[in-house]
Short mmCIF file of N, CA and C in Angstrom, two decimals:
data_model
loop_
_atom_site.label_atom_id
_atom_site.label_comp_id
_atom_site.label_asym_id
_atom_site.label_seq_id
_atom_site.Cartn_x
_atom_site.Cartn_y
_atom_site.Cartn_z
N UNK A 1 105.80 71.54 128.92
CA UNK A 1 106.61 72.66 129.36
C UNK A 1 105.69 73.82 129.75
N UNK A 2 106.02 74.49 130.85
CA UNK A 2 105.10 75.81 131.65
C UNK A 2 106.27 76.98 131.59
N UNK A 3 105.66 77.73 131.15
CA UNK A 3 106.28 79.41 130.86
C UNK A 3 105.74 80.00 131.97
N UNK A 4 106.40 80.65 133.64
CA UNK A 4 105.45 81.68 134.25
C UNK A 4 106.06 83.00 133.91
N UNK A 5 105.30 83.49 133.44
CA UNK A 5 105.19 84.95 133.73
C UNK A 5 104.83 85.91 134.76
N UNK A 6 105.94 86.45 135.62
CA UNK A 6 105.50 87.19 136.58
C UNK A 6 106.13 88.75 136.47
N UNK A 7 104.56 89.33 136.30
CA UNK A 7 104.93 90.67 136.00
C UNK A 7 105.13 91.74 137.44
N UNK A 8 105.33 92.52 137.25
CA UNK A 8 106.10 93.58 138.56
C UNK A 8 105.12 94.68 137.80
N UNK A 9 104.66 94.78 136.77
CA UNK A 9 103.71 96.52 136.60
C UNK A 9 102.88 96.51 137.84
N UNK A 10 102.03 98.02 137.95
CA UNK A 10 101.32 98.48 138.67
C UNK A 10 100.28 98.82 138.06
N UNK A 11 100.25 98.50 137.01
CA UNK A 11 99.40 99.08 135.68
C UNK A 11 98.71 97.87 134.76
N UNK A 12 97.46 97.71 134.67
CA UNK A 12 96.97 96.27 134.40
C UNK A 12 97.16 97.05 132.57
N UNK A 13 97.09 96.39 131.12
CA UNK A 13 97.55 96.77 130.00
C UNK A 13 98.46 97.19 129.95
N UNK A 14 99.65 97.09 130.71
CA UNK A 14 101.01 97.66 130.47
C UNK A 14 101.86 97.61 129.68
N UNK A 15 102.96 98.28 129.08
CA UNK A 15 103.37 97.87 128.20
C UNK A 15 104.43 97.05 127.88
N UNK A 16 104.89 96.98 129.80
CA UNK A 16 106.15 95.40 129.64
C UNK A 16 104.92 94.46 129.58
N UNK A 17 103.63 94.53 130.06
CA UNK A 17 102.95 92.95 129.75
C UNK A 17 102.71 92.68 128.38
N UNK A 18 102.31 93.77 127.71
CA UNK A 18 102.09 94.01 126.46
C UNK A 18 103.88 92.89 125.52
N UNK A 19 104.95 93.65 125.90
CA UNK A 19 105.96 93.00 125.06
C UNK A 19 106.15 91.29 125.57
N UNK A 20 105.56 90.89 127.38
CA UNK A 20 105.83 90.04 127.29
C UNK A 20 104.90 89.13 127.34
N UNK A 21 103.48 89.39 126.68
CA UNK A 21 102.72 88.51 126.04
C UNK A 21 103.15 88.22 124.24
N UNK A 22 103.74 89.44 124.03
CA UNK A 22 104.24 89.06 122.76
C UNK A 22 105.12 88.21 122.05
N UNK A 23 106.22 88.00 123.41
CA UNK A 23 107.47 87.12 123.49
C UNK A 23 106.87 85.88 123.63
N UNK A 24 105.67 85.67 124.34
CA UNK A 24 105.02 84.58 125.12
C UNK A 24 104.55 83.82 123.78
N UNK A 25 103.99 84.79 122.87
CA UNK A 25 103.47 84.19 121.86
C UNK A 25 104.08 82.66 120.82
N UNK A 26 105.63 83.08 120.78
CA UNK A 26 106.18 82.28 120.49
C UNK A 26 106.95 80.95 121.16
N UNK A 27 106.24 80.74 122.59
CA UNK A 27 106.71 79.82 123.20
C UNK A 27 105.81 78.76 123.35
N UNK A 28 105.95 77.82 122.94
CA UNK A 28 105.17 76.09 122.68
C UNK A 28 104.51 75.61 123.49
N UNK A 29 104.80 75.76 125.10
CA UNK A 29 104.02 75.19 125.74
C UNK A 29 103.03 75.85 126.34
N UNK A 30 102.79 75.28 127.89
CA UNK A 30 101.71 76.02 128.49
C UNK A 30 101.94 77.87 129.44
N UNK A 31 101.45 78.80 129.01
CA UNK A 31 102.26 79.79 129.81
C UNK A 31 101.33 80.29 130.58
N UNK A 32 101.35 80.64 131.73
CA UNK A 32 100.75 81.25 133.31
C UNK A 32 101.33 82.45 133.08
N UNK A 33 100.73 83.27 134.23
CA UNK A 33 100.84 84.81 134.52
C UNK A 33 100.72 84.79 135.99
N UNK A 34 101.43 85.31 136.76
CA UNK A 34 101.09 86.13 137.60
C UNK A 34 101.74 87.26 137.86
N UNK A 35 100.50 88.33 138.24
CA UNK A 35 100.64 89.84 138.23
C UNK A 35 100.93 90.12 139.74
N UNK A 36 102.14 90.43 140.07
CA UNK A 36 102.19 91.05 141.61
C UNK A 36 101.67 92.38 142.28
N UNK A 37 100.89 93.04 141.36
CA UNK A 37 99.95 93.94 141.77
C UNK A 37 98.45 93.10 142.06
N UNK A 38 98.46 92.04 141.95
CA UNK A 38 97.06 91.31 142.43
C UNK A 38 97.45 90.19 143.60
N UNK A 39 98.40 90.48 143.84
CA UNK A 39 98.91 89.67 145.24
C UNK A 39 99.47 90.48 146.79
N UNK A 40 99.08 89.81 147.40
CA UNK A 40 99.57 90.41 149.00
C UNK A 40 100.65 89.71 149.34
N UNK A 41 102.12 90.72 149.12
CA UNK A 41 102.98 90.28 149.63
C UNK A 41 103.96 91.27 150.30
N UNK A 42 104.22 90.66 151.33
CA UNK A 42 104.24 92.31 152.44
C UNK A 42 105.70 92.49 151.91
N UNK A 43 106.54 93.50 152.72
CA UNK A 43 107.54 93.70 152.79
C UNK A 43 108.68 92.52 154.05
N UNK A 44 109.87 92.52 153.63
CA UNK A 44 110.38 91.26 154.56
C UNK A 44 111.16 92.24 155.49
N UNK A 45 110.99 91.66 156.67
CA UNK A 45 111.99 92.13 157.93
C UNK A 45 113.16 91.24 157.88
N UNK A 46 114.58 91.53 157.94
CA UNK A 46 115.85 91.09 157.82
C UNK A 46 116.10 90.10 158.46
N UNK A 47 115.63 88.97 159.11
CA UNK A 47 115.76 87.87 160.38
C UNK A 47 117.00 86.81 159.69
N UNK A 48 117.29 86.85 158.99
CA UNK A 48 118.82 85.78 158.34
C UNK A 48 119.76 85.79 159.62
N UNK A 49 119.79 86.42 160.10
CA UNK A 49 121.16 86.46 161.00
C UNK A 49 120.20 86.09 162.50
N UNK A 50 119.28 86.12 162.50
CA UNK A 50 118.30 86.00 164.31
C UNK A 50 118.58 84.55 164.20
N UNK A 51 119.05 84.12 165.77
CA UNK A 51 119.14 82.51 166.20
C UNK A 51 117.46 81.49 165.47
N UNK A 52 116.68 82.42 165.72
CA UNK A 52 115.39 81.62 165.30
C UNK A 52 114.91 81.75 163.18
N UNK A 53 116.18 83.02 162.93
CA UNK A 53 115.59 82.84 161.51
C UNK A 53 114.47 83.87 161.30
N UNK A 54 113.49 83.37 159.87
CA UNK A 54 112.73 84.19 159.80
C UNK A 54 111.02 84.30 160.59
N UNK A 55 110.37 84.78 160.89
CA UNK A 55 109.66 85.33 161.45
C UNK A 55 108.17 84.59 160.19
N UNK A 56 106.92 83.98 160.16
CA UNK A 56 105.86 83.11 159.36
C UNK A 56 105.50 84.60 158.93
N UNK A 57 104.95 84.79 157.26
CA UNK A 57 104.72 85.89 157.18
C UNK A 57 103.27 85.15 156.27
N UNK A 58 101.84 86.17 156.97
CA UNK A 58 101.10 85.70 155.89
C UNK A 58 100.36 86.13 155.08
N UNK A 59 100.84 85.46 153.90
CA UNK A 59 100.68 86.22 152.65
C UNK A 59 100.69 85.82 151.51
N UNK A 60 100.58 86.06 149.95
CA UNK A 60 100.79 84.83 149.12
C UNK A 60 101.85 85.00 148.29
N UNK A 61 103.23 85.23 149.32
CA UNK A 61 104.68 84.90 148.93
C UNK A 61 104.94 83.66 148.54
N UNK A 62 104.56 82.80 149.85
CA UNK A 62 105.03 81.29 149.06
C UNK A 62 104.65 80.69 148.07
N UNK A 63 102.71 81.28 147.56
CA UNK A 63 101.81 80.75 146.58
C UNK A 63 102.85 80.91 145.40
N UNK A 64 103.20 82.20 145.19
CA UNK A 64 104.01 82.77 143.94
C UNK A 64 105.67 81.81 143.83
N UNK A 65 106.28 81.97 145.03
CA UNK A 65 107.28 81.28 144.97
C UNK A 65 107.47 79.57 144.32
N UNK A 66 106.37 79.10 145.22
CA UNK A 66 105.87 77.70 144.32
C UNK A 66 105.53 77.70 143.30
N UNK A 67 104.49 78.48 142.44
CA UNK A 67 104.27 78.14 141.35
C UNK A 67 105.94 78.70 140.49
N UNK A 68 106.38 79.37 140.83
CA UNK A 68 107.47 79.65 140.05
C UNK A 68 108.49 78.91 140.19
N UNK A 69 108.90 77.84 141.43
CA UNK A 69 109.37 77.06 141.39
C UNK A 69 108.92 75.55 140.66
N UNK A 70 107.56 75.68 140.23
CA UNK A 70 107.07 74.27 139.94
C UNK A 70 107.24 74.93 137.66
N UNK A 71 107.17 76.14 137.77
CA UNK A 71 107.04 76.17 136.43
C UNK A 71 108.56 75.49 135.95
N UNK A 72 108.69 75.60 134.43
CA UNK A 72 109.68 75.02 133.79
C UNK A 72 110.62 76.22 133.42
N UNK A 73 110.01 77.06 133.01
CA UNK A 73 110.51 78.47 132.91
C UNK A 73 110.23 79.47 133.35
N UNK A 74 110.69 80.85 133.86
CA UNK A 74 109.83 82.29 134.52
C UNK A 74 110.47 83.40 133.39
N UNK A 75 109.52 83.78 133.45
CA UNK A 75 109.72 85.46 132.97
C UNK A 75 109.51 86.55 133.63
N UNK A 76 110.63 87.44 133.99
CA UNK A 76 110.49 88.49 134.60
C UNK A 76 110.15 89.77 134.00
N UNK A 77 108.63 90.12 133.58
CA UNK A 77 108.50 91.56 133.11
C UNK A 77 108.43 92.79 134.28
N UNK A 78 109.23 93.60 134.22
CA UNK A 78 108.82 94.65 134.78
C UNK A 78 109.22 95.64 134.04
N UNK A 79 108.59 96.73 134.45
CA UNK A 79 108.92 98.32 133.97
C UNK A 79 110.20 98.78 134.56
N UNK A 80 110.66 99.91 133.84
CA UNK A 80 112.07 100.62 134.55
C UNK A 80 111.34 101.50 135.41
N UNK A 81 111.35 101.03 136.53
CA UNK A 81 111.36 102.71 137.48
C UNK A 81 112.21 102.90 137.99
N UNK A 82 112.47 104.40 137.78
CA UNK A 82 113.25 105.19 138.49
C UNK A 82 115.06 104.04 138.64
N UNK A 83 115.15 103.45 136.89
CA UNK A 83 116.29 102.65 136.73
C UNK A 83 116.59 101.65 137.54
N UNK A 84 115.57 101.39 137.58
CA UNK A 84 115.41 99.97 138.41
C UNK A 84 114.17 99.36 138.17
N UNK A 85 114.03 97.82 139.03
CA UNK A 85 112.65 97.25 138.65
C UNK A 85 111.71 97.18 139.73
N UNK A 86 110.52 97.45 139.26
CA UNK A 86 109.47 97.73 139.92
C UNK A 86 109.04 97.88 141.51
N UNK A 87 108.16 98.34 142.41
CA UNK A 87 108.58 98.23 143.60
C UNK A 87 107.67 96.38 144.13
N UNK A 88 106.34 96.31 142.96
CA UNK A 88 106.69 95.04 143.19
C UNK A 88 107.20 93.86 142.96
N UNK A 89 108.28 93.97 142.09
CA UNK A 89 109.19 93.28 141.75
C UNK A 89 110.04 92.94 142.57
N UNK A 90 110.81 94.34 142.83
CA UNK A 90 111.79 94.61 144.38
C UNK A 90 111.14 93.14 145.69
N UNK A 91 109.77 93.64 145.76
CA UNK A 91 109.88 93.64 147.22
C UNK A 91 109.55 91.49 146.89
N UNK A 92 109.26 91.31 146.00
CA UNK A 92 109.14 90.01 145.48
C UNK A 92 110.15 89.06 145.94
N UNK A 93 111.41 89.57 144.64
CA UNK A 93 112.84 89.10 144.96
C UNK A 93 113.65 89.10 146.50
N UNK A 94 112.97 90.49 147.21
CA UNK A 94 113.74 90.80 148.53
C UNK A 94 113.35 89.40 149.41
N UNK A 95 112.07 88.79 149.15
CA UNK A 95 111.83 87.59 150.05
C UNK A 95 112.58 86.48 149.70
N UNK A 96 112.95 86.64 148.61
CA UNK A 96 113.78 85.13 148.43
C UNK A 96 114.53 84.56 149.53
N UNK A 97 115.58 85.77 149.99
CA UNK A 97 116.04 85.73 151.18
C UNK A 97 114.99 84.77 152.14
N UNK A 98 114.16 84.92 152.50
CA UNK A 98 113.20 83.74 153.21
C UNK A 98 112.83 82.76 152.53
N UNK A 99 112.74 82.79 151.58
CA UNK A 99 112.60 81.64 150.73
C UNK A 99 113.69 80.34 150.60
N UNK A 100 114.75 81.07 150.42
CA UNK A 100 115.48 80.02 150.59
C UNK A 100 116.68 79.25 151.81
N UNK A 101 115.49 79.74 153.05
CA UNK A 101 115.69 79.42 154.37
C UNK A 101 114.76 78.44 155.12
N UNK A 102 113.67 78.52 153.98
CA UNK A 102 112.24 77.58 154.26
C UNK A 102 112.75 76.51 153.86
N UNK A 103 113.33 75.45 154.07
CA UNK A 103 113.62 74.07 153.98
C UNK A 103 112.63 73.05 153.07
N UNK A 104 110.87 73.54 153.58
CA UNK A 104 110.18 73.31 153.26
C UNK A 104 109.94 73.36 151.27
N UNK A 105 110.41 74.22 151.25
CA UNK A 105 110.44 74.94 150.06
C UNK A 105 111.60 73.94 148.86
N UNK A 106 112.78 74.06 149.66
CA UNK A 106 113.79 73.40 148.93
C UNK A 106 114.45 74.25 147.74
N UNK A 107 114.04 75.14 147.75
CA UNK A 107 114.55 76.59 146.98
C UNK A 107 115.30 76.39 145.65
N UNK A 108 117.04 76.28 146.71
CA UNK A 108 118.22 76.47 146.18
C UNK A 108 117.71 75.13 145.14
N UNK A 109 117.63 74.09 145.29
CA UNK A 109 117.57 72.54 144.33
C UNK A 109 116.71 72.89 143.15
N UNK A 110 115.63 73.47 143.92
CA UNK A 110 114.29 73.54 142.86
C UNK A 110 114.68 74.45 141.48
N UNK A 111 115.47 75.79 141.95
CA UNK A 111 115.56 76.83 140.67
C UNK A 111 116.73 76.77 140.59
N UNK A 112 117.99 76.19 140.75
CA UNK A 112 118.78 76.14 139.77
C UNK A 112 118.78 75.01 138.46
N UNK A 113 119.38 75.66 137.70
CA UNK A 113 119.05 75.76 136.08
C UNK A 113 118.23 76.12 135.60
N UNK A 114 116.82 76.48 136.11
CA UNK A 114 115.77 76.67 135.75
C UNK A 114 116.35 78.13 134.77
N UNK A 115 115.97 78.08 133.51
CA UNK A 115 115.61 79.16 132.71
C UNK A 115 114.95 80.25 133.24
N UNK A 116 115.08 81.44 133.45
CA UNK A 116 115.43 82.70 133.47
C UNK A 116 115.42 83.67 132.56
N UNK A 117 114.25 84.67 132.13
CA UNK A 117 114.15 85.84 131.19
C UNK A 117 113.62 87.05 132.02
N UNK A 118 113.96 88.35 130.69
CA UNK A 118 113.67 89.23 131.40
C UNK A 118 113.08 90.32 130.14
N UNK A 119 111.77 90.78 130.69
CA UNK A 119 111.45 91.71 129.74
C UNK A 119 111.31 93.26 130.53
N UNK A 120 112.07 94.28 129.91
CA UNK A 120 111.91 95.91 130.73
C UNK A 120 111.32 97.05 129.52
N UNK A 121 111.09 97.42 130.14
CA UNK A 121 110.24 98.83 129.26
C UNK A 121 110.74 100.14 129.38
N UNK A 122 111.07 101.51 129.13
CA UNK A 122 110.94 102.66 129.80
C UNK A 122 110.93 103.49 128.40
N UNK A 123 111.39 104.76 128.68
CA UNK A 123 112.08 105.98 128.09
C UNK A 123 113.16 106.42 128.00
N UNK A 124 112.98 107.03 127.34
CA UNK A 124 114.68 108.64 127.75
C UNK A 124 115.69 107.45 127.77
N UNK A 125 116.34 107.27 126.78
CA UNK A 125 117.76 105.89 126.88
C UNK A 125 117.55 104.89 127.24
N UNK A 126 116.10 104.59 127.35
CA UNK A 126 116.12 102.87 128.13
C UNK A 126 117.56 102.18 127.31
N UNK A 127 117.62 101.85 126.23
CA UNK A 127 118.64 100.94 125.76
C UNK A 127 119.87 101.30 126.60
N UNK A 128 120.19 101.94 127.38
CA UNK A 128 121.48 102.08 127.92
C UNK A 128 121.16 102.50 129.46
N UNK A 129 119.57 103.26 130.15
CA UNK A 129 119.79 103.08 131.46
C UNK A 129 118.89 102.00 131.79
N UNK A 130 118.12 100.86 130.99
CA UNK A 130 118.03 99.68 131.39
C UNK A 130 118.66 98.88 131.36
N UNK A 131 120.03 98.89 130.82
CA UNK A 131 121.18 98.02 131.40
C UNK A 131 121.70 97.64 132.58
N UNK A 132 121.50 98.79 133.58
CA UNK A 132 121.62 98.04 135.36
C UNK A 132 120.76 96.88 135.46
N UNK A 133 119.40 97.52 135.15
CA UNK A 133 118.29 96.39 135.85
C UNK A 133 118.59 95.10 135.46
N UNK A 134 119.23 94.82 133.89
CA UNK A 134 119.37 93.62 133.39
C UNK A 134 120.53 92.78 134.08
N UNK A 135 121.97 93.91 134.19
CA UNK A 135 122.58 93.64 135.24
C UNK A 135 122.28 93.09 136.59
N UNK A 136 121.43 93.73 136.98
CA UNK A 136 120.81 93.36 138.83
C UNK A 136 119.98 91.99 138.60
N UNK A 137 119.50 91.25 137.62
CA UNK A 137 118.93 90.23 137.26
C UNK A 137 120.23 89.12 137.14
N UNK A 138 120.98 89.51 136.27
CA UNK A 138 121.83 88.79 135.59
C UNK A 138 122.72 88.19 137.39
N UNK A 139 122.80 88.96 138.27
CA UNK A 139 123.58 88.92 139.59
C UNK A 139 122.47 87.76 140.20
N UNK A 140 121.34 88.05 140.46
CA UNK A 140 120.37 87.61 141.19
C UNK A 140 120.21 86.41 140.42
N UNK A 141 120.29 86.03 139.31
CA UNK A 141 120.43 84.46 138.39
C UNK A 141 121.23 83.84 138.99
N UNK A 142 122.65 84.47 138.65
CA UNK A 142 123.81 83.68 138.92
C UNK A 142 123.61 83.38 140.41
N UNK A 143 123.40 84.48 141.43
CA UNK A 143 123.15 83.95 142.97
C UNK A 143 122.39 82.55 143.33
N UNK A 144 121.53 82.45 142.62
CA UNK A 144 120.46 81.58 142.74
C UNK A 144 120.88 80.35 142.04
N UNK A 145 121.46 80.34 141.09
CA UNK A 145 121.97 79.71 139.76
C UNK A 145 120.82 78.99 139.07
N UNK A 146 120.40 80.16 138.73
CA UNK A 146 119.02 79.80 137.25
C UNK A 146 120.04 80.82 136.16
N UNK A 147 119.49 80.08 135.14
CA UNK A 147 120.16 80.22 133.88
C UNK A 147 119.51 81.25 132.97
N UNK A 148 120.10 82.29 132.91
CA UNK A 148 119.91 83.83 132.51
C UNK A 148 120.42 83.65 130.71
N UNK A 149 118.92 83.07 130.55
CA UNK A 149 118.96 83.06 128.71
C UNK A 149 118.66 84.16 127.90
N UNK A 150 117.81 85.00 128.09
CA UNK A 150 117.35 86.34 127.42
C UNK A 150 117.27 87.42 127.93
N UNK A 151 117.30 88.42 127.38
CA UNK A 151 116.50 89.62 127.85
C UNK A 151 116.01 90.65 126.56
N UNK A 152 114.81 91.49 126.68
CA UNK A 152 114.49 92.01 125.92
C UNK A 152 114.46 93.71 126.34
N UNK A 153 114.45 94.90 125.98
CA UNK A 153 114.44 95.67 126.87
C UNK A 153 113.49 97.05 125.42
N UNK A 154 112.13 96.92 125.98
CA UNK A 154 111.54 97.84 124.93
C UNK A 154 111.48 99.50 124.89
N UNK A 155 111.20 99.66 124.33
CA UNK A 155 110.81 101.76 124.26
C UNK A 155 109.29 101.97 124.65
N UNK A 156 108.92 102.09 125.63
CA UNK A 156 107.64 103.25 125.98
C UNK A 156 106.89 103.36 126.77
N UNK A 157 106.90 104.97 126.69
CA UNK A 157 106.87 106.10 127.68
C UNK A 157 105.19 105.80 128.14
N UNK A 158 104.55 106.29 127.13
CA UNK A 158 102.85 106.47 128.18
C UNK A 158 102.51 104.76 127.70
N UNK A 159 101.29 104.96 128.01
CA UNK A 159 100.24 103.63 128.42
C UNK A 159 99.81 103.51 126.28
N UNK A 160 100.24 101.81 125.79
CA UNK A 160 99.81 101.45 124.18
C UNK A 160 101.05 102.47 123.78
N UNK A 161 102.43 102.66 124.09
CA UNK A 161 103.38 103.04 123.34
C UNK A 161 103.95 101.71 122.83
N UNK A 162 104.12 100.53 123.38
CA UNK A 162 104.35 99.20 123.18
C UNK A 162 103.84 98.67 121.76
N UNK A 163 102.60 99.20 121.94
CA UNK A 163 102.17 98.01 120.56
C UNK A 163 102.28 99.28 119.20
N UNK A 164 102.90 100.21 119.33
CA UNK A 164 103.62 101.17 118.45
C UNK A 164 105.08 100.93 118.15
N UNK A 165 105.62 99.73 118.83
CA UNK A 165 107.07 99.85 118.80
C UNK A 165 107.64 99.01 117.28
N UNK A 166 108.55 99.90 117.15
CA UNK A 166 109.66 99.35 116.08
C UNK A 166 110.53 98.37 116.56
N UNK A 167 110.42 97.80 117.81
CA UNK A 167 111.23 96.39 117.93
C UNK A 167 110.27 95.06 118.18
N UNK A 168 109.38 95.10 118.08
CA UNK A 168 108.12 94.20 118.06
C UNK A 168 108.73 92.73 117.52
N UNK A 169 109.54 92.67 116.29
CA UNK A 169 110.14 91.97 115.23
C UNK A 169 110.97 91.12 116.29
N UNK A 170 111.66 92.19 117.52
CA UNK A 170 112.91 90.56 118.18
C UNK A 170 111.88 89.93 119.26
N UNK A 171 110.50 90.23 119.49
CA UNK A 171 109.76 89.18 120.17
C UNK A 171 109.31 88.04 119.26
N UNK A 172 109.50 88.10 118.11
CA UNK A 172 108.57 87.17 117.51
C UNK A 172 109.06 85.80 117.21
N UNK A 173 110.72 85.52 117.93
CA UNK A 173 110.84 84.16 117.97
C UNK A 173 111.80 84.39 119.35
N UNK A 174 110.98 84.87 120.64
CA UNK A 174 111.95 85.11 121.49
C UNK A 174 112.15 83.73 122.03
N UNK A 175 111.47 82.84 121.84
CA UNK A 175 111.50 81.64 123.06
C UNK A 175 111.75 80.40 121.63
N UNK A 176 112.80 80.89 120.73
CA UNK A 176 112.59 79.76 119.69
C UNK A 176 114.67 79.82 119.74
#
Protein backbone atom coordinates (compact mmCIF):
# COMPACT_ATOMS: atom_id res chain seq x y z
CA UNK A 1 0.00 0.00 0.00
CA UNK A 2 1.37 3.78 -1.13
CA UNK A 3 0.17 6.86 0.88
CA UNK A 4 0.83 10.17 -1.57
CA UNK A 5 1.06 13.08 0.02
CA UNK A 6 0.59 16.14 -1.88
CA UNK A 7 1.14 19.23 -0.17
CA UNK A 8 -0.18 22.81 -1.55
CA UNK A 9 2.23 24.97 1.21
CA UNK A 10 4.52 27.58 -0.15
CA UNK A 11 6.54 27.19 2.81
CA UNK A 12 9.07 24.17 2.97
CA UNK A 13 8.65 23.14 7.30
CA UNK A 14 5.16 24.04 7.27
CA UNK A 15 2.90 23.40 9.55
CA UNK A 16 0.10 21.48 7.45
CA UNK A 17 3.33 19.31 6.41
CA UNK A 18 4.31 19.21 9.84
CA UNK A 19 0.51 17.68 10.94
CA UNK A 20 0.60 15.66 7.82
CA UNK A 21 3.78 13.89 8.38
CA UNK A 22 2.38 13.25 11.70
CA UNK A 23 -0.84 11.58 10.46
CA UNK A 24 1.57 9.81 7.99
CA UNK A 25 3.26 8.38 10.86
CA UNK A 26 0.64 6.05 11.59
CA UNK A 27 0.04 4.64 8.22
CA UNK A 28 1.66 0.99 7.40
CA UNK A 29 2.69 1.21 4.18
CA UNK A 30 4.89 3.00 1.80
CA UNK A 31 4.22 6.98 1.86
CA UNK A 32 5.57 9.58 -0.98
CA UNK A 33 5.37 13.34 -0.91
CA UNK A 34 4.98 15.62 -3.34
CA UNK A 35 5.35 19.33 -2.69
CA UNK A 36 3.64 21.57 -5.41
CA UNK A 37 5.83 24.41 -4.65
CA UNK A 38 8.73 22.23 -6.25
CA UNK A 39 6.80 21.60 -9.40
CA UNK A 40 5.97 23.54 -12.65
CA UNK A 41 2.54 23.55 -13.18
CA UNK A 42 1.13 26.37 -15.09
CA UNK A 43 -2.20 27.70 -14.84
CA UNK A 44 -5.07 25.93 -17.24
CA UNK A 45 -6.83 27.84 -20.06
CA UNK A 46 -10.66 26.72 -20.18
CA UNK A 47 -10.62 24.56 -23.69
CA UNK A 48 -13.57 21.81 -22.38
CA UNK A 49 -16.03 23.29 -24.57
CA UNK A 50 -13.29 24.06 -27.94
CA UNK A 51 -14.15 21.41 -30.87
CA UNK A 52 -10.35 20.36 -30.45
CA UNK A 53 -10.42 20.22 -26.46
CA UNK A 54 -7.51 20.99 -24.49
CA UNK A 55 -4.53 22.70 -25.75
CA UNK A 56 -0.62 20.02 -24.67
CA UNK A 57 0.57 21.92 -21.72
CA UNK A 58 4.23 21.41 -20.68
CA UNK A 59 4.78 20.81 -17.48
CA UNK A 60 4.83 18.31 -14.62
CA UNK A 61 0.96 18.20 -14.29
CA UNK A 62 0.65 14.83 -15.63
CA UNK A 63 3.98 13.58 -13.60
CA UNK A 64 1.86 14.52 -10.35
CA UNK A 65 -1.43 13.38 -11.72
CA UNK A 66 0.06 9.84 -12.37
CA UNK A 67 1.77 9.28 -9.49
CA UNK A 68 -1.39 10.17 -7.65
CA UNK A 69 -3.30 8.14 -9.72
CA UNK A 70 -0.91 5.08 -9.38
CA UNK A 71 -0.77 5.68 -5.44
CA UNK A 72 -3.28 3.63 -3.27
CA UNK A 73 -4.13 6.56 -1.24
CA UNK A 74 -3.57 10.71 -1.47
CA UNK A 75 -3.45 13.17 1.06
CA UNK A 76 -4.33 16.55 0.58
CA UNK A 77 -2.33 18.98 2.96
CA UNK A 78 -2.76 22.45 2.46
CA UNK A 79 -2.89 25.62 4.46
CA UNK A 80 -6.09 27.89 4.81
CA UNK A 81 -5.53 30.88 2.74
CA UNK A 82 -7.50 33.49 2.69
CA UNK A 83 -10.43 30.42 3.59
CA UNK A 84 -9.58 28.50 1.07
CA UNK A 85 -6.78 26.09 -0.17
CA UNK A 86 -3.67 27.07 -1.30
CA UNK A 87 -2.93 28.81 -4.63
CA UNK A 88 -0.98 25.73 -5.39
CA UNK A 89 -3.39 23.51 -4.55
CA UNK A 90 -6.11 25.58 -6.48
CA UNK A 91 -4.31 25.69 -9.55
CA UNK A 92 -3.45 21.71 -9.17
CA UNK A 93 -7.11 20.57 -8.87
CA UNK A 94 -8.18 23.35 -11.62
CA UNK A 95 -6.28 20.90 -14.20
CA UNK A 96 -8.12 17.99 -13.45
CA UNK A 97 -10.50 19.42 -15.76
CA UNK A 98 -7.71 18.32 -18.44
CA UNK A 99 -6.98 15.52 -16.84
CA UNK A 100 -9.82 13.87 -17.16
CA UNK A 101 -10.19 14.58 -20.91
CA UNK A 102 -6.70 12.91 -21.55
CA UNK A 103 -8.02 9.47 -22.43
CA UNK A 104 -4.54 8.61 -22.12
CA UNK A 105 -4.69 9.05 -18.56
CA UNK A 106 -7.97 7.13 -17.91
CA UNK A 107 -8.70 9.44 -14.97
CA UNK A 108 -12.34 8.95 -14.14
CA UNK A 109 -11.55 4.66 -13.76
CA UNK A 110 -8.23 5.19 -12.14
CA UNK A 111 -9.46 7.50 -8.92
CA UNK A 112 -12.63 6.45 -8.20
CA UNK A 113 -12.75 4.84 -4.86
CA UNK A 114 -9.47 5.67 -4.35
CA UNK A 115 -9.22 6.99 -0.65
CA UNK A 116 -9.13 10.59 -0.17
CA UNK A 117 -7.80 12.80 3.01
CA UNK A 118 -7.39 16.07 3.94
CA UNK A 119 -5.14 17.90 6.27
CA UNK A 120 -5.70 22.17 6.79
CA UNK A 121 -4.02 24.47 9.11
CA UNK A 122 -4.80 28.23 9.93
CA UNK A 123 -5.93 30.74 12.70
CA UNK A 124 -8.55 33.06 14.01
CA UNK A 125 -11.55 30.09 13.99
CA UNK A 126 -9.91 27.72 11.74
CA UNK A 127 -12.31 25.03 13.39
CA UNK A 128 -15.25 26.75 11.84
CA UNK A 129 -13.72 28.94 8.79
CA UNK A 130 -11.91 25.77 7.65
CA UNK A 131 -15.03 24.13 7.18
CA UNK A 132 -15.63 25.47 3.47
CA UNK A 133 -12.29 24.18 2.35
CA UNK A 134 -13.24 20.71 3.76
CA UNK A 135 -16.52 21.26 2.13
CA UNK A 136 -14.89 22.27 -1.40
CA UNK A 137 -12.89 18.85 -1.05
CA UNK A 138 -15.70 16.85 0.12
CA UNK A 139 -17.62 18.27 -3.54
CA UNK A 140 -14.45 17.68 -5.59
CA UNK A 141 -14.35 13.76 -4.03
CA UNK A 142 -17.74 13.11 -4.68
CA UNK A 143 -17.24 14.76 -8.42
CA UNK A 144 -14.51 12.53 -9.09
CA UNK A 145 -15.87 9.72 -6.88
CA UNK A 146 -12.82 9.04 -4.59
CA UNK A 147 -13.83 8.25 -1.24
CA UNK A 148 -13.58 11.20 1.27
CA UNK A 149 -12.47 9.20 4.55
CA UNK A 150 -10.86 11.90 6.82
CA UNK A 151 -10.08 15.16 7.51
CA UNK A 152 -8.03 16.80 10.07
CA UNK A 153 -8.07 20.57 10.42
CA UNK A 154 -5.14 22.03 12.88
CA UNK A 155 -4.44 25.51 14.82
CA UNK A 156 -1.36 27.58 13.61
CA UNK A 157 -0.70 30.86 12.95
CA UNK A 158 3.28 31.50 12.48
CA UNK A 159 5.93 28.98 11.21
CA UNK A 160 6.57 25.50 14.43
CA UNK A 161 3.01 26.61 15.88
CA UNK A 162 2.10 22.92 14.76
CA UNK A 163 4.41 20.97 16.74
CA UNK A 164 2.99 23.18 19.85
CA UNK A 165 -0.45 21.97 19.18
CA UNK A 166 -2.92 20.50 21.65
CA UNK A 167 -4.52 18.30 18.96
CA UNK A 168 -1.38 16.37 17.99
CA UNK A 169 -3.26 13.26 19.96
CA UNK A 170 -6.12 12.85 16.80
CA UNK A 171 -3.03 12.32 14.35
CA UNK A 172 -1.70 9.56 16.13
CA UNK A 173 -3.94 6.83 14.75
CA UNK A 174 -5.21 8.88 11.80
CA UNK A 175 -4.77 6.17 9.14
CA UNK A 176 -5.70 3.23 11.70
Amino acid sequence: MTLLIISGSSREHSNSEFFAEKAASSYTGDVKWIRLREQTIHQIHDQRHDENGFDPIDDDHSKVIEAMLDADEVLFATPLYWYGMSGYMKTFIDRWSQAMRDPSLNFKARITGKPGYVITCGGDQVDIKGLPLILQFKHIFEFTGMDFKKYFIGEARKPGDAEKSDRLDQLQDFFR
